[in-house]
Amino acid sequence: MDWKSHYQRWKDFVELDGQVSKQLIAMRENDLTEAFHGYLTFGTGGMRGILGPGTNRMNIYTVRKAAKGLALYLESQGEGFKYRGVAVAYDSRYMSKEFAVETARVLGVHGIPTYIFSSLRPTPELSFAVRHLGTAAGVMITASHNPPEYNGYKVYNEVGGQLPPVQADQVIQQVNSVEDELTINVMDQRDLEDRELLKWIDTKVDEAYLENLEDVVVDRKVIEEQTNDFTIVFTPLHGTANQLVKAGLSRAGFHHIHIVQEQAEADPEFPTVASPNPEEHQAFELAIEQGEKIEADILVGTDPDADRLGVAAINAEGKYQVLSGNQLGALMLDYLLSHQENLPENAVMLKTIVTSELGKAVAEHYDVETMNVLTGFKFIGEKIEEFHQNGSHEFIFGYEESYGYLIKDFARDKDAVQATVLAAEMAAYFKASGKTLFDALEDLYEHHGYYLEDLHSMKLEGLEGAKQIDEIMESFRQQPLQAVRDLSVLAVEDYKNGTRTELDSEKQVSIHLPKANVVKYILSEDCWCCLRPSGTEPKIKFYFGVKGATRQEAEARLEQLKNAVLERVTVLKK
């Protein structure tokens, strides 16, 4: 159908929700074209989109379609599986709780129980709840750190991880099999509750999560010795983490926890920030202002669904600076490994292919194996479950450059609550030695080399943009970089074809990871770059990683590598 046919179908639907109908009447043609041009894609990470009427928007009807697909998938998994039910959580965005209830209304028709938190909760607690309650699946209603007009729908499997490719494809197939999102049968909420097909969950799951969280603490003595003189400023950025982070830090033994009050309340408008993203310095402006007043030792901020953590500490100039995800991950890893006397022989650290090699260097120092996975924390969760099934390795730590960390695997997605507790303990430990986190980072650089990274995102919208992204990817596949100043290209890893090609010998070896539209160049001197189209936005991302004997050498190499790649891209776009 073209957009007009989709629009007419909605306009003529006599049972259309009243609020949706009012919004539909108020829409202009340009908006209608965007809203009804095709269907909102349910992909490997679920779906995410702008709120509003339309087949290409987040609304109760597209949510019902996703829930119907999930119900069909659960029914396909064998008799009795679906009766384990589905755990559902939601964040502070517009329509989040409504979408959670709509999910239950669809699942109830299929006799599938739904367990919904009675108020907003973080993504990692949803991951934990699936495991704790033993449900068949989980759903998290969130758009992470996207702007206020967005919401999203993420599906989790029975072990609490985001769906890996095989399961995701099966769910996608079922979602796509639903032909008419408007006529999906739903149950009344009161009937669901009376028949115990909708159960509200709350503090018992919170308490179980917090009990597990206590195991994240490595050395309580460190906290006990420093807590009276150690100050934390925390901002949940108008999201879900306020109560859980405060409780977790208190149980760990921290007494001086100062909340940024302007950002403490859940607010779908995120009024105090340009973007509720702890990767961005601007998201920390109020925390920095408060930190300077009370001379805080560490500033921590979580995104709205509390799966990402940003940390700011005092740098060499005496100013608060936000650590990168690569930097904080390497510090956490080193702290964990340096405080374990008897590491298992089969210990493994997991990171993504676009995460800094500093982590690998740290792990090697402690004789711990590093495994790389594709971008996306679901692949880390998938590996952890694989280890549990075959006993081949013991998970020690997992992280990705985009501010996602997991310390203990009672959750199977990145967990900013866990990471907050560990980051605070780590900062207290270094303070006892008269150091900040940036001082500790400098020690890592001096020992392992100066690893620096950068990310450049290029937004290319519409059909023409998608075509340009494809052309850029194919150009770098078919005509590899040869050299960048003093750096030679050693190998090309093409994750779409599943091959690694050594350029000097043209020898090819297989990459045993799922297929993905990613190209990575391995250069001399432990340098690399990687190209990857975004899975959720009309962007192509360019990742760069270098190493130098000094900071100056690393900075020069990073600039050279970025310029070489981006100059070629500029020519391709003309």
XYZ file of C-alpha atoms in Angstrom:
574
model
C 0.000 0.000 0.000
C 1.036 3.608 -0.503
C 0.769 6.076 2.361
C -2.669 7.296 1.276
C -4.103 3.780 1.428
C -2.723 3.240 4.936
C -4.047 6.638 6.015
C -7.511 5.980 4.581
C -7.653 2.606 6.332
C -6.982 4.298 9.688
C -9.309 7.227 8.961
C -12.178 4.869 8.100
C -11.663 2.576 11.086
C -14.760 3.254 13.208
C -13.258 1.901 16.423
C -10.093 4.018 16.228
C -8.960 5.220 19.661
C -10.398 8.682 20.387
C -7.081 10.333 21.188
C -5.430 8.840 18.113
C -8.363 10.024 15.987
C -8.002 13.614 17.240
C -4.271 13.592 16.485
C -4.935 12.156 13.026
C -7.406 14.918 12.133
C -4.868 17.585 13.137
C -2.037 16.229 10.970
C -0.841 17.963 7.790
C -0.118 16.103 4.545
C 3.660 16.198 4.961
C 3.289 14.655 8.411
C 0.834 12.076 7.085
C 3.280 11.027 4.384
C 5.978 10.333 6.960
C 3.582 8.687 9.426
C 2.020 6.261 6.941
C 4.943 5.582 4.615
C 5.459 1.867 5.249
C 5.592 0.193 8.655
C 7.677 0.996 11.701
C 10.398 -1.624 11.483
C 10.606 -4.284 14.164
C 14.284 -5.221 13.934
C 16.850 -7.195 15.881
C 16.685 -4.680 18.742
C 12.896 -4.360 18.745
C 11.452 -1.095 17.466
C 11.934 2.592 18.149
C 10.196 5.556 16.604
C 8.410 8.879 16.914
C 5.156 8.876 18.881
C 1.925 9.541 17.026
C -0.706 8.075 14.696
C 0.438 6.057 11.711
C 1.854 2.725 10.628
C 5.353 4.222 10.832
C 4.938 5.617 14.342
C 4.868 4.395 17.950
C 1.244 4.129 19.095
C -1.072 1.591 20.717
C -1.685 -0.141 17.384
C 1.945 -0.651 16.368
C 2.646 -1.778 19.941
C -0.215 -4.271 19.723
C 1.282 -5.611 16.501
C 4.651 -6.133 18.224
C 2.939 -7.803 21.205
C 0.910 -10.045 18.888
C 4.098 -11.129 17.140
C 5.685 -11.908 20.501
C 2.638 -13.953 21.527
C 2.788 -15.974 18.300
C 6.501 -16.564 18.821
C 5.976 -17.816 22.386
C 3.227 -20.157 21.216
C 5.567 -21.545 18.554
C 8.123 -22.556 21.178
C 6.206 -25.576 22.418
C 3.353 -26.459 24.718
C 3.453 -24.717 28.072
C 6.284 -22.279 27.327
C 4.003 -19.276 27.007
C 2.414 -19.886 30.411
C 5.637 -18.780 32.091
C 4.525 -15.304 31.092
C 6.229 -12.056 30.153
C 7.822 -9.472 32.470
C 7.324 -5.840 31.423
C 8.964 -2.610 32.594
C 8.842 0.935 31.293
C 10.693 4.231 31.610
C 9.605 7.854 32.015
C 8.643 8.583 28.417
C 5.252 9.546 27.075
C 2.905 6.555 26.717
C 5.341 4.109 28.350
C 2.934 2.746 30.958
C 0.097 2.700 28.427
C 2.222 0.625 26.050
C 3.058 -1.775 28.891
C -0.648 -2.311 29.576
C -1.429 -2.679 25.853
C 1.154 -5.459 25.741
C -0.692 -7.281 28.524
C -4.052 -6.755 26.786
C -2.755 -8.534 23.672
C -0.878 -11.292 25.477
C -3.924 -12.019 27.651
C -5.960 -13.029 24.594
C -3.426 -15.813 24.110
C -3.580 -16.847 27.771
C -0.110 -15.458 28.451
C 0.352 -13.894 31.936
C 2.047 -10.501 32.123
C 4.002 -9.194 35.112
C 4.243 -5.391 35.013
C 6.059 -3.118 37.441
C 3.588 -0.720 39.020
C 5.899 2.230 38.386
C 8.894 2.945 36.185
C 12.002 0.762 36.490
C 15.412 0.593 34.755
C 16.208 -1.733 31.870
C 18.709 -3.810 33.893
C 16.037 -4.558 36.494
C 13.754 -5.800 33.722
C 16.558 -8.105 32.580
C 16.924 -9.307 36.173
C 13.152 -9.711 36.635
C 12.931 -12.103 33.676
C 15.514 -14.346 35.339
C 14.161 -13.898 38.861
C 10.545 -14.630 37.919
C 11.437 -17.308 35.388
C 9.314 -15.783 32.641
C 9.466 -16.828 29.000
C 10.336 -13.322 27.819
C 10.570 -9.687 28.802
C 9.611 -6.338 27.286
C 11.161 -2.958 28.061
C 9.318 0.157 26.933
C 12.048 2.743 26.354
C 13.758 4.852 23.709
C 16.975 5.036 25.743
C 18.507 8.509 25.301
C 16.575 9.557 22.176
C 14.705 12.911 22.151
C 11.343 13.286 23.986
C 9.196 12.603 20.912
C 10.473 8.999 20.727
C 9.591 5.761 22.450
C 10.597 2.158 21.840
C 9.888 -1.524 22.453
C 12.701 -3.958 23.302
C 12.133 -7.705 23.658
C 14.175 -9.967 25.943
C 14.504 -13.746 25.921
C 14.030 -16.182 28.793
C 17.567 -15.639 30.165
C 17.117 -11.873 30.349
C 19.186 -10.925 27.321
C 18.176 -8.911 24.290
C 17.220 -11.247 21.472
C 20.235 -12.689 19.615
C 19.942 -12.943 15.800
C 18.272 -16.356 15.497
C 15.560 -15.598 18.061
C 15.171 -12.043 16.766
C 14.550 -13.315 13.235
C 11.844 -15.660 14.515
C 10.075 -12.867 16.417
C 10.417 -10.487 13.460
C 8.842 -13.089 11.185
C 5.869 -13.404 13.530
C 5.467 -9.616 13.886
C 5.546 -9.208 10.104
C 2.907 -11.915 9.732
C 0.344 -9.692 11.488
C -1.492 -8.078 8.589
C -3.808 -5.581 10.265
C -2.643 -3.790 13.389
C -6.047 -2.111 13.858
C -8.089 -5.276 14.367
C -5.904 -7.148 16.861
C -8.041 -8.548 19.678
C -7.340 -7.225 23.175
C -8.729 -7.931 26.650
C -10.057 -5.418 29.126
C -7.546 -4.535 31.852
C -10.013 -5.356 34.657
C -10.675 -8.792 33.150
C -6.940 -9.420 32.931
C -6.475 -8.584 36.586
C -9.490 -10.655 37.686
C -8.186 -13.680 35.795
C -4.610 -13.071 37.063
C -3.338 -12.610 33.538
C -2.030 -9.209 34.617
C -0.054 -9.137 37.841
C 1.619 -6.027 39.220
C 5.127 -6.527 40.589
C 7.049 -4.195 42.800
C 9.227 -4.187 45.890
C 9.923 -7.939 46.110
C 11.763 -7.816 42.792
C 13.485 -4.581 43.848
C 14.712 -6.229 47.027
C 15.968 -9.302 45.192
C 17.853 -7.097 42.721
C 19.412 -5.030 45.518
C 20.529 -8.186 47.342
C 22.364 -9.284 44.207
C 23.748 -5.777 43.768
C 25.633 -6.083 47.059
C 27.897 -8.665 45.383
C 29.195 -5.970 43.033
C 31.208 -4.464 45.917
C 34.798 -5.687 45.700
C 36.276 -4.350 48.973
C 33.902 -3.018 51.631
C 36.832 -1.998 53.784
C 37.808 0.591 51.166
C 34.338 2.130 51.342
C 34.201 2.010 55.155
C 37.530 3.822 55.425
C 36.637 6.545 52.914
C 32.883 7.013 53.203
C 32.885 9.839 55.759
C 35.092 11.924 53.482
C 33.774 10.790 50.112
C 31.054 12.697 48.248
C 29.022 11.600 45.244
C 26.807 13.746 43.011
C 24.274 11.701 41.058
C 21.828 12.641 38.299
C 19.253 10.230 36.846
C 18.595 12.737 34.017
C 14.824 12.642 34.604
C 14.774 8.860 34.198
C 14.313 5.627 36.120
C 17.445 5.225 38.238
C 16.925 7.588 41.183
C 15.616 5.215 43.852
C 17.575 2.130 42.840
C 20.941 3.905 42.570
C 20.474 5.676 45.916
C 19.552 2.379 47.585
C 22.448 0.547 45.963
C 25.021 3.143 46.978
C 23.643 3.277 50.526
C 23.808 -0.497 50.913
C 27.362 -0.449 49.629
C 28.231 1.908 52.495
C 28.269 5.377 50.919
C 26.747 8.090 53.105
C 27.201 11.348 51.187
C 25.057 10.962 48.067
C 23.816 14.252 46.607
C 21.082 14.123 43.969
C 20.773 16.822 41.298
C 17.272 17.830 42.336
C 16.430 19.624 39.078
C 16.872 16.266 37.301
C 15.619 13.923 40.034
C 11.983 13.689 38.964
C 10.946 11.531 36.023
C 9.968 13.852 33.187
C 9.358 12.766 29.577
C 10.370 16.223 28.319
C 13.887 16.008 29.851
C 13.635 19.797 30.316
C 17.114 20.524 31.686
C 19.198 18.862 28.955
C 19.543 19.070 25.188
C 19.826 15.266 25.209
C 19.429 12.869 28.184
C 22.667 11.153 27.239
C 25.414 10.701 29.852
C 27.950 10.403 27.024
C 27.543 14.152 26.467
C 29.286 16.767 28.593
C 26.203 19.030 28.436
C 24.152 16.430 30.323
C 26.530 16.926 33.266
C 26.319 20.718 33.452
C 24.054 20.813 36.524
C 25.974 17.963 38.169
C 29.241 19.829 37.589
C 27.760 23.012 39.039
C 26.663 21.113 42.152
C 29.924 19.168 42.322
C 31.972 22.357 42.329
C 29.921 23.789 45.191
C 30.420 20.787 47.471
C 33.795 19.640 46.078
C 32.422 16.232 45.141
C 34.838 13.376 44.485
C 32.847 11.862 41.618
C 29.851 12.778 39.459
C 27.688 10.008 38.008
C 24.797 10.173 35.545
C 22.516 7.530 34.044
C 20.411 7.700 30.898
C 16.587 7.486 31.169
C 16.391 3.685 31.264
C 19.594 3.380 33.338
C 21.530 0.990 31.160
C 24.278 3.538 30.357
C 26.510 5.293 32.875
C 28.600 8.428 32.517
C 31.196 9.423 35.120
C 32.990 12.737 35.569
C 36.067 13.232 37.735
C 38.687 15.917 38.340
C 41.249 16.086 35.519
C 44.842 17.382 35.553
C 43.566 20.966 35.171
C 41.382 20.633 38.262
C 38.137 20.591 36.273
C 35.417 17.958 36.082
C 35.692 15.972 32.870
C 33.513 13.127 31.606
C 35.471 9.936 31.062
C 34.838 8.138 27.793
C 33.184 4.726 27.851
C 36.471 3.170 26.764
C 38.371 4.875 29.571
C 35.912 4.023 32.335
C 35.638 0.430 31.128
C 39.404 -0.069 31.179
C 39.634 1.420 34.682
C 36.843 -0.836 35.987
C 38.440 -3.891 34.426
C 41.852 -3.134 35.910
C 40.321 -2.465 39.333
C 38.386 -5.737 39.290
C 41.316 -7.863 38.139
C 43.842 -6.240 40.459
C 41.618 -7.009 43.461
C 41.113 -10.710 42.783
C 43.747 -12.990 44.261
C 42.769 -16.200 42.494
C 41.426 -15.535 39.044
C 39.910 -18.582 37.324
C 42.086 -20.094 34.598
C 39.176 -19.833 32.191
C 38.335 -16.196 33.052
C 37.237 -14.090 30.099
C 36.527 -10.429 29.462
C 33.996 -9.553 26.756
C 34.017 -6.415 24.630
C 32.723 -5.335 21.231
C 34.802 -5.040 18.047
C 34.634 -1.218 18.240
C 35.719 -1.006 21.887
C 39.254 0.131 22.775
C 42.131 -2.351 22.710
C 43.280 -0.917 26.040
C 40.879 -3.337 27.711
C 42.554 -6.255 25.956
C 45.980 -5.017 27.079
C 44.766 -4.782 30.683
C 43.251 -8.273 30.533
C 46.451 -9.757 29.062
C 48.431 -8.235 31.929
C 46.417 -10.420 34.309
C 46.449 -13.459 31.966
C 42.741 -13.074 31.255
C 41.397 -13.890 27.802
C 39.570 -11.252 25.758
C 36.729 -12.155 23.427
C 35.331 -9.709 20.887
C 31.671 -9.686 19.860
C 29.690 -7.609 17.392
C 28.434 -4.171 18.391
C 25.431 -4.475 20.675
C 25.274 -5.677 24.267
C 22.956 -8.522 23.267
C 26.015 -10.328 21.926
C 27.739 -10.035 25.306
C 24.617 -11.421 26.979
C 24.491 -14.247 24.448
C 28.119 -15.205 25.183
C 27.509 -15.224 28.937
C 24.637 -17.673 28.486
C 26.826 -19.805 26.215
C 29.438 -19.991 28.989
C 26.765 -21.049 31.472
C 25.572 -23.775 29.141
C 28.962 -25.296 28.232
C 31.143 -24.281 31.195
C 33.952 -23.239 28.858
C 34.697 -19.845 30.429
C 33.939 -17.767 33.487
C 32.652 -14.280 32.794
C 34.626 -11.540 34.568
C 33.496 -8.285 32.965
C 31.838 -7.001 29.814
C 31.659 -3.547 28.278
C 31.205 -1.495 25.145
C 32.482 1.914 24.160
C 28.992 3.466 24.281
C 28.939 3.593 28.104
C 27.567 0.110 28.741
C 29.067 -2.144 31.463
C 28.185 -5.387 33.216
C 30.005 -6.621 36.298
C 27.824 -9.441 37.634
C 25.656 -11.517 35.328
C 22.486 -11.588 37.423
C 21.407 -9.125 34.709
C 22.148 -9.894 31.080
C 22.127 -6.390 29.674
C 24.324 -3.413 30.391
C 23.645 -2.203 33.904
C 24.309 1.379 34.986
C 23.210 0.650 38.558
C 25.910 -1.995 38.990
C 28.418 0.247 37.244
C 27.602 3.204 39.525
C 28.396 1.182 42.639
C 31.686 -0.095 41.226
C 32.723 3.318 39.875
C 32.112 4.936 43.271
C 34.094 2.241 45.097
C 36.918 2.555 42.588
C 37.044 6.340 42.992
C 37.126 5.934 46.791
C 40.010 3.466 46.474
C 42.105 5.843 44.401
C 41.248 8.786 46.646
C 42.832 6.861 49.523
C 46.088 7.025 47.513
C 45.649 10.704 46.745
C 44.548 10.045 43.158
C 41.562 10.826 40.960
C 40.222 8.528 38.267
C 42.163 10.559 35.693
C 45.379 9.995 37.641
C 44.625 6.260 37.628
C 43.927 6.396 33.905
C 47.285 8.070 33.288
C 48.938 5.208 35.186
C 47.236 2.746 32.833
C 48.456 4.673 29.800
C 52.027 4.806 31.086
C 52.003 1.067 31.707
C 50.182 -0.161 28.579
C 50.590 2.665 26.049
C 48.416 5.597 25.102
C 45.227 4.234 23.566
C 42.958 6.913 22.132
C 39.635 6.522 20.331
C 37.080 8.650 18.512
C 33.716 8.248 16.821
C 32.378 10.219 13.868
C 28.695 9.856 12.935
C 27.401 10.996 9.564
C 23.642 11.481 9.204
C 22.331 10.615 5.726
C 18.539 10.655 5.664
C 15.972 9.372 3.200
C 16.332 7.036 0.232
C 19.253 9.021 -1.157
C 21.009 8.858 2.201
C 20.526 5.099 2.422
C 21.996 4.770 -1.069
C 25.025 6.852 -0.083
C 25.610 4.710 2.996
C 25.560 1.572 0.850
C 27.993 3.131 -1.645
C 30.407 4.164 1.106
C 30.385 0.679 2.630
C 30.947 -1.034 -0.725
C 33.757 1.334 -1.663
C 35.669 0.548 1.515
C 34.993 -3.169 0.952
C 36.106 -3.306 -2.651
C 38.973 -0.793 -2.481
C 40.643 -1.100 0.936
C 42.804 1.586 2.460
C 46.472 0.938 1.731
C 48.322 3.086 4.257
C 47.935 6.138 6.490
C 51.261 7.969 6.824
C 53.448 5.658 8.927
C 50.620 3.188 9.501
C 50.224 0.272 7.096
C 46.994 -1.676 6.665
C 47.565 -5.264 7.775
C 44.116 -6.812 7.362
C 40.502 -6.127 6.413
C 37.720 -7.738 8.421
C 34.438 -7.925 6.513
C 31.716 -9.048 8.883
C 29.142 -9.157 6.100
C 31.108 -11.893 4.344
C 32.518 -13.306 7.579
C 36.141 -13.086 6.416
C 39.430 -11.561 7.491
C 41.873 -10.899 4.648
C 45.596 -10.464 5.358
C 46.710 -7.903 2.780
C 50.360 -8.962 2.478
C 49.537 -12.593 1.635
C 45.857 -12.231 0.604
C 45.177 -15.127 2.954
C 41.572 -15.324 4.122
C 40.323 -16.763 7.401
C 36.775 -17.032 8.692
C 35.351 -14.751 11.362
C 33.120 -16.820 13.607
C 30.600 -14.120 14.449
C 27.106 -13.425 13.103
C 26.964 -11.654 9.754
C 26.769 -7.856 9.969
C 27.261 -4.926 7.620
C 30.578 -3.897 9.179
C 34.078 -3.359 7.762
C 37.092 -3.063 10.057
C 40.665 -2.210 9.098
C 43.504 -3.531 11.232
C 46.544 -1.274 10.953
C 50.098 -1.481 12.251
C 51.060 -0.179 15.710
C 47.825 -1.503 17.257
C 45.677 0.991 15.329
C 42.337 0.311 13.634
C 39.223 1.872 12.149
C 35.736 0.522 11.587
C 32.703 1.500 9.472
C 29.196 0.521 10.525
C 25.745 1.784 9.516
C 23.575 2.480 12.557
C 20.861 -0.059 13.268
C 18.403 2.493 14.689
C 19.121 5.810 12.916
C 19.881 7.002 9.343
C 23.587 7.235 10.112
C 26.884 5.668 9.210
C 29.400 5.512 12.046
C 33.186 5.648 11.783
C 35.150 4.324 14.745
C 38.866 5.029 15.199
C 41.369 3.520 17.623
C 45.101 4.188 17.908
C 48.018 3.544 20.222
C 51.150 5.609 20.766
C 54.195 5.525 23.002
C 53.237 9.042 24.118
C 49.984 10.970 24.194
C 51.320 13.288 21.489
C 52.106 10.372 19.183
C 48.671 8.832 19.760
C 46.899 12.155 19.132
C 48.825 12.668 15.872
C 47.975 9.153 14.668
C 44.320 9.592 15.548
C 44.108 12.826 13.580
C 45.876 11.298 10.573
C 43.638 8.235 10.542
C 40.429 10.236 10.876
C 41.451 12.644 8.121
C 42.401 9.848 5.720
C 39.074 8.056 6.110
C 36.787 11.088 6.208
C 38.492 12.803 3.264
C 37.812 9.706 1.179
C 34.180 9.699 2.342
C 33.809 13.359 1.339
C 34.962 12.505 -2.196
C 32.526 9.566 -2.370
C 29.580 11.770 -1.346
C 30.141 14.270 -4.176
